[in-house]
Short mmCIF file of C-alpha atoms in Angstrom, two decimals:
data_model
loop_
_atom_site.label_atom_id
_atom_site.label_comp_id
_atom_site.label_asym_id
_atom_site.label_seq_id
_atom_site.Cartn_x
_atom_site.Cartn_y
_atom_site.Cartn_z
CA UNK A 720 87.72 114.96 95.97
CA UNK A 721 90.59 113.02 95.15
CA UNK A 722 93.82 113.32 96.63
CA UNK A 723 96.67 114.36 94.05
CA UNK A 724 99.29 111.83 93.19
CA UNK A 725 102.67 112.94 94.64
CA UNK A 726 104.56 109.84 94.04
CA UNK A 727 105.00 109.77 98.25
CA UNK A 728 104.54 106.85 100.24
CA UNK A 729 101.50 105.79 101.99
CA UNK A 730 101.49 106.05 105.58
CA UNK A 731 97.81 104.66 106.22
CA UNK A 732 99.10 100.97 106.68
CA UNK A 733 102.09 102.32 108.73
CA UNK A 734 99.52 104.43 111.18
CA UNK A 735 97.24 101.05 110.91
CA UNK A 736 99.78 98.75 112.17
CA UNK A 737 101.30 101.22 115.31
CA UNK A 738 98.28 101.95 116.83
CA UNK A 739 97.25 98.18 116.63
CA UNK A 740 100.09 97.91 118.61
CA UNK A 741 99.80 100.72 120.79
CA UNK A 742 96.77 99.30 121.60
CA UNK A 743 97.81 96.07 122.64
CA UNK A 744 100.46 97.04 124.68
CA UNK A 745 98.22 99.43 126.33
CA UNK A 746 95.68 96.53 127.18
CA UNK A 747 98.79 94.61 128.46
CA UNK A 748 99.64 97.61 130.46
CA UNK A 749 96.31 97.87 132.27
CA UNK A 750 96.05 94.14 133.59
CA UNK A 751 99.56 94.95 134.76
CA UNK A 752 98.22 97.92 137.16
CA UNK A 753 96.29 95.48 139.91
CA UNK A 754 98.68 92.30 139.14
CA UNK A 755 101.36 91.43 142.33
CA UNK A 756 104.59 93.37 142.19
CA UNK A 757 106.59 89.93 140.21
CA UNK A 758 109.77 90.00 138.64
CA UNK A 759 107.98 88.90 135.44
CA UNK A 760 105.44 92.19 135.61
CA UNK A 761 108.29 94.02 136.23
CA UNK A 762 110.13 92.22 133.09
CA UNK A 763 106.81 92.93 130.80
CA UNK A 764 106.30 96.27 132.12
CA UNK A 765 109.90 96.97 130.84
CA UNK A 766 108.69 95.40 127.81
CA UNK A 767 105.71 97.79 127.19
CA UNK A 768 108.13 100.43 127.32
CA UNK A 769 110.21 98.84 124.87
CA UNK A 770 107.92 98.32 122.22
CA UNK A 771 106.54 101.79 122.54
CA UNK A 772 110.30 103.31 121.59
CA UNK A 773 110.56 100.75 119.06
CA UNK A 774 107.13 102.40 117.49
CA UNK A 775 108.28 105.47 118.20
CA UNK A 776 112.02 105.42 116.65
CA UNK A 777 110.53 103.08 113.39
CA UNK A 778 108.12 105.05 112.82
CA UNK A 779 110.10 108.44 112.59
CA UNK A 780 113.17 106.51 111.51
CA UNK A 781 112.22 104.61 108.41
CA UNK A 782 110.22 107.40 107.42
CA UNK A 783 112.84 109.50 107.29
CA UNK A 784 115.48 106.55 105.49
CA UNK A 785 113.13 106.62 103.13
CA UNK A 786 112.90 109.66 102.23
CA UNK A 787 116.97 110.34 102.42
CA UNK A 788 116.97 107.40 100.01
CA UNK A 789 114.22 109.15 97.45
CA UNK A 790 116.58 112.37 97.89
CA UNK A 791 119.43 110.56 96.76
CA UNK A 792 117.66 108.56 93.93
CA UNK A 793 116.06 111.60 92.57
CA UNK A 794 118.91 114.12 93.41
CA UNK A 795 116.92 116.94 94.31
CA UNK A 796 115.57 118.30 97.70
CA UNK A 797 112.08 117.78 97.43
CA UNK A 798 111.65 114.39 95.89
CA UNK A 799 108.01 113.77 96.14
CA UNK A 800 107.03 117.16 94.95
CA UNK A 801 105.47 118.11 91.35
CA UNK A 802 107.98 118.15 88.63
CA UNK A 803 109.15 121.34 87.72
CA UNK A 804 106.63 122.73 84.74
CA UNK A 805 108.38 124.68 82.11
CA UNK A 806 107.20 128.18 81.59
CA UNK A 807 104.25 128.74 79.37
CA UNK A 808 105.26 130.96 76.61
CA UNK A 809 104.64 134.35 75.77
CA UNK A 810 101.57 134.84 73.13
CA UNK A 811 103.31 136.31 69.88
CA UNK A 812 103.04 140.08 69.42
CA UNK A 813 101.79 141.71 66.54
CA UNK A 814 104.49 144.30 65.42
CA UNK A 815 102.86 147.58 64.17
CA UNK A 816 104.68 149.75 62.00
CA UNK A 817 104.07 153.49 61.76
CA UNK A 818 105.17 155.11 58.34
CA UNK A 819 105.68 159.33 58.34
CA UNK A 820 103.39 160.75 56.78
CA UNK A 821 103.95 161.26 53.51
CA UNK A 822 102.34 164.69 52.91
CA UNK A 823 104.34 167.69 53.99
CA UNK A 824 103.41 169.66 57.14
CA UNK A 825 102.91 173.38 57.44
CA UNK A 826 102.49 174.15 53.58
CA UNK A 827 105.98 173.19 52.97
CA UNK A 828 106.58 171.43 49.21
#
């Protein structure tokens, strides 16, 4: 089943491209654990952490830039939501009108 067009951004190739690199700094992490106690593993271990808080802050942080600046382009609160439908309109009534009888009641003429 397909997935309803919202108009909102992707965020498969944003997911794609942070693990990758989650990944790879994990890797670099691991050959760090049995390596001598150097400034320079020191200096990349420092590094690791960097990137990961880099990851982290972009990708909360230009998610959410991006959608302040659909807010402010579209001017409403919920920019990538359906547009607002207009109501469907009532089906037209059939007006019925009753006439008095015409013929007295009670024997009255």
């Amino acid at each position: 089943m397909a997935k309803p067009q919202t108009g909102e951004p992707s965020w498969k190739w944003r997911r794609i491209i942070i693990y990758a690199v989650l990944v790879w700094a994990c890797c670099q992490l691991f050959l760090l654990i049995d390596a001598e106690d150097t400034r320079l593993n020191e200096t990349l271990a420092w590094g690791w952490q960097v990137v990961v808080m880099v990851l982290i802050t972009g990708y909360t942080g230009f998610a959410t830039a991006q959608d302040i600046a659909a807010i402010l382009t579209t001017r409403t609160a919920r920019p990538y939501s359906e547009p607002p439908q207009a109501p469907t309109p009532a089906p037209e009534q059939t007006v019925v009108v009753v006439q008095p009888d015409p013929t007295p009641k009670g024997g009255e003429e």
